[in-house]
Structures are given as C-alpha cells and as structure tokens.
Amino acid sequence: MSFLRTQLRWWAVWALIAAAAMLGAAHWFETVEGLPPCPLCLQQREAYWAAIAVAGPAVLWTLISRARGTPRLAAFFLFVAFGTGAFIATFHAGGEQGWWELPATCMGVQGPIDTGSLLDSLRAPQSTPSCGEIPWAWAGLSMAAWNAVISVVLALISLLAAARPRDARAPRLFNEP
C-alpha cells in the first residue's frame, strides 16, 4: 500500500493534528507575540474548531468500529470546514492588500456611542485591531495569507481523502465475526 493511500485513509487523524496545531499557533501569536486577533482572525479560527468537531468523532468512530480508515463522509465535511476557512482567510488577505473593501466592523468603525458603552470601554479598554492592517508577515505573506494557503492545502487533501477508492470493508461492531 502506498504512503499517500495510507495517509488519505487516516486523514481524520492528520486533520485533527493540523487543526489543533493551527489553533495552537494562533494562540501563541496572541499570547506570546502580543498580536490581538481582529474579527476576521477569530472567524478563521472557527473553521479549525469545526474541523476538530468533525475529525475528533471520526477518529473515535474509526477506532471503535475498527474500520480501515476515516469515513469518506467525514473527509468531505473536513473539506467543507477547511474550504470555508480558506475562503475567509483569502477574503481577509485580499482586504489587507486593498484588493477589496472589508466590512466596516473589521475596520475599527464604531456605531453610535451611548454613555453606558463609553464607560464600559474606559473601564476595560480592549484593542481590537483593524482587519486591514498587517501586524505580521513572513516571506512576503501576511498571517491571513499563510492561513489561506494552509487551509487550501488541507481542503484539497480532505477532498482527495473523500474521493479515495472504496478500499475499506464495512466496519465490524462489537467484535462480530
């Protein structure tokens, strides 16, 4: 059996590790590097949480049922989760580059201010950065652009895993012969 075929068969495990690593990296940039997330950054994280919500039960099902790999339906849902993350990250990266306008909620534009919200903001000031700023870049790509690249790769691998040949036998439950 080829290496790629084995990896695609157990894609839920790799997807779970990748999603957890991306969330860990986002947390590291936020806490250690001191880069607060903008609203679109937080939405990009939701795609990884969705991937964990799909991959975790898929891994458990595979182990409990002793199936020969990730259910193809779970791999398709991982494709949807990572594809959604890629779309959001691409939208964010394009807005950072000025290719299109980002929503007003991302640009730090505030609505009408009442006295209560003004006092609350003075008590606990929070710095929500604008989604149009690039606080970190490496090799000419912003954090959102790197997230888009990684999400596209994960989505494509998920699609390959969902379309893999039907090589798994039906799962045997509870030690049936």
C-alpha positions as semicolon CSV with decimal commas, in nm:
position;residue;x (nm);y (nm);z (nm)
1;M;0,000;0,000;0,000
2;S;0,138;0,339;-0,093
3;F;0,228;0,607;0,158
4;L;-0,027;0,853;0,016
5;R;-0,306;0,596;0,027
6;T;-0,231;0,525;0,393
7;Q;-0,228;0,896;0,477
8;L;-0,557;0,955;0,299
9;R;-0,712;0,658;0,475
10;W;-0,619;0,805;0,815
11;W;-0,681;1,165;0,715
12;A;-0,905;1,243;1,014
13;V;-0,609;1,189;1,247
14;W;-0,387;1,421;1,042
15;A;-0,666;1,677;1,007
16;L;-0,720;1,674;1,384
17;I;-0,347;1,731;1,441
18;A;-0,332;2,008;1,178
19;A;-0,637;2,192;1,313
20;A;-0,506;2,171;1,671
21;A;-0,165;2,296;1,555
22;M;-0,318;2,592;1,372
23;L;-0,525;2,687;1,676
24;G;-0,215;2,648;1,893
25;A;-0,017;2,874;1,660
26;A;-0,294;3,135;1,668
27;H;-0,297;3,122;2,048
28;W;0,083;3,153;2,056
29;F;0,078;3,461;1,832
30;E;-0,191;3,612;2,052
31;T;-0,038;3,542;2,394
32;V;0,338;3,524;2,339
33;E;0,381;3,762;2,047
34;G;0,111;4,002;2,174
35;L;-0,081;4,020;1,846
36;P;-0,451;4,060;1,931
37;P;-0,684;3,898;1,677
38;C;-0,915;4,104;1,460
39;P;-1,275;3,991;1,394
40;L;-1,181;3,808;1,073
41;C;-0,894;3,631;1,250
42;L;-1,141;3,498;1,504
43;Q;-1,372;3,379;1,225
44;Q;-1,083;3,193;1,063
45;R;-1,031;3,004;1,388
46;E;-1,392;2,884;1,381
47;A;-1,314;2,676;1,072
48;Y;-1,044;2,490;1,266
49;W;-1,281;2,435;1,558
50;A;-1,532;2,291;1,310
51;A;-1,260;2,063;1,171
52;I;-1,184;1,939;1,522
53;A;-1,556;1,881;1,579
54;V;-1,564;1,662;1,267
55;A;-1,225;1,490;1,294
56;G;-1,245;1,401;1,663
57;P;-1,561;1,188;1,638
58;A;-1,440;1,044;1,304
59;V;-1,119;0,923;1,469
60;L;-1,315;0,776;1,761
61;W;-1,559;0,604;1,523
62;T;-1,271;0,457;1,325
63;L;-1,104;0,323;1,637
64;I;-1,422;0,190;1,800
65;S;-1,561;0,029;1,486
66;R;-1,219;-0,099;1,375
67;A;-1,285;0,037;1,028
68;R;-1,000;0,067;0,783
69;G;-0,983;0,444;0,792
70;T;-1,161;0,775;0,801
71;P;-1,521;0,764;0,683
72;R;-1,537;0,937;0,348
73;L;-1,831;1,148;0,462
74;A;-1,618;1,285;0,747
75;A;-1,340;1,365;0,498
76;F;-1,595;1,556;0,287
77;F;-1,710;1,756;0,591
78;L;-1,343;1,832;0,664
79;F;-1,318;1,961;0,307
80;V;-1,614;2,191;0,375
81;A;-1,462;2,316;0,704
82;F;-1,116;2,380;0,561
83;G;-1,265;2,526;0,241
84;T;-1,471;2,771;0,444
85;G;-1,157;2,867;0,637
86;A;-0,971;2,917;0,309
87;F;-1,248;3,145;0,180
88;I;-1,247;3,360;0,494
89;A;-0,866;3,378;0,503
90;T;-0,848;3,470;0,133
91;F;-1,110;3,741;0,187
92;H;-0,908;3,873;0,483
93;A;-0,575;3,865;0,294
94;G;-0,731;4,040;-0,007
95;G;-0,871;4,311;0,219
96;E;-0,529;4,358;0,377
97;Q;-0,381;4,410;0,031
98;G;-0,656;4,657;-0,062
99;W;-0,797;4,436;-0,340
100;W;-1,148;4,485;-0,199
101;E;-1,321;4,660;0,086
102;L;-1,357;4,487;0,418
103;P;-1,677;4,530;0,623
104;A;-1,697;4,836;0,846
105;T;-1,697;4,614;1,156
106;C;-1,348;4,498;1,057
107;M;-1,206;4,843;1,003
108;G;-1,249;4,968;1,356
109;V;-1,551;5,183;1,266
110;Q;-1,779;5,215;1,565
111;G;-2,152;5,271;1,561
112;P;-2,333;5,528;1,774
113;I;-2,182;5,555;2,120
114;D;-2,403;5,576;2,425
115;T;-2,285;5,671;2,773
116;G;-2,301;5,315;2,908
117;S;-2,080;5,164;2,637
118;L;-1,837;5,455;2,663
119;L;-1,795;5,400;3,037
120;D;-1,754;5,024;2,983
121;S;-1,484;5,081;2,723
122;L;-1,299;5,317;2,959
123;R;-1,307;5,061;3,242
124;A;-1,176;4,773;3,033
125;P;-1,004;4,905;2,723
126;Q;-0,963;4,646;2,454
127;S;-0,754;4,697;2,149
128;T;-0,927;4,531;1,858
129;P;-0,702;4,581;1,559
130;S;-0,832;4,666;1,216
131;C;-0,861;4,371;0,978
132;G;-0,691;4,581;0,711
133;E;-0,362;4,605;0,900
134;I;-0,082;4,352;0,855
135;P;0,072;4,304;1,201
136;W;0,298;4,013;1,098
137;A;0,436;3,885;0,768
138;W;0,689;3,625;0,662
139;A;0,824;3,564;0,311
140;G;0,601;3,843;0,184
141;L;0,277;3,683;0,306
142;S;0,066;3,804;0,595
143;M;-0,070;3,574;0,863
144;A;-0,407;3,569;0,684
145;A;-0,239;3,481;0,354
146;W;-0,045;3,194;0,516
147;N;-0,368;3,075;0,673
148;A;-0,532;3,082;0,328
149;V;-0,251;2,875;0,176
150;I;-0,257;2,620;0,457
151;S;-0,638;2,599;0,451
152;V;-0,642;2,542;0,074
153;V;-0,388;2,260;0,108
154;L;-0,586;2,100;0,392
155;A;-0,910;2,135;0,193
156;L;-0,757;1,971;-0,115
157;I;-0,618;1,681;0,086
158;S;-0,959;1,641;0,251
159;L;-1,121;1,627;-0,090
160;L;-0,872;1,361;-0,201
161;A;-0,948;1,163;0,114
162;A;-1,322;1,189;0,048
163;A;-1,277;1,072;-0,311
164;R;-1,039;0,787;-0,234
165;P;-1,134;0,445;-0,369
166;R;-1,361;0,236;-0,160
167;D;-1,088;0,029;-0,002
168;A;-1,239;-0,013;0,341
169;R;-1,459;-0,303;0,432
170;A;-1,776;-0,243;0,629
171;P;-1,698;-0,171;0,995
172;R;-1,735;-0,456;1,238
173;L;-1,904;-0,353;1,559
174;F;-1,853;-0,519;1,894
175;N;-1,620;-0,797;1,774
176;E;-1,861;-0,951;1,526
177;P;-1,704;-1,224;1,310
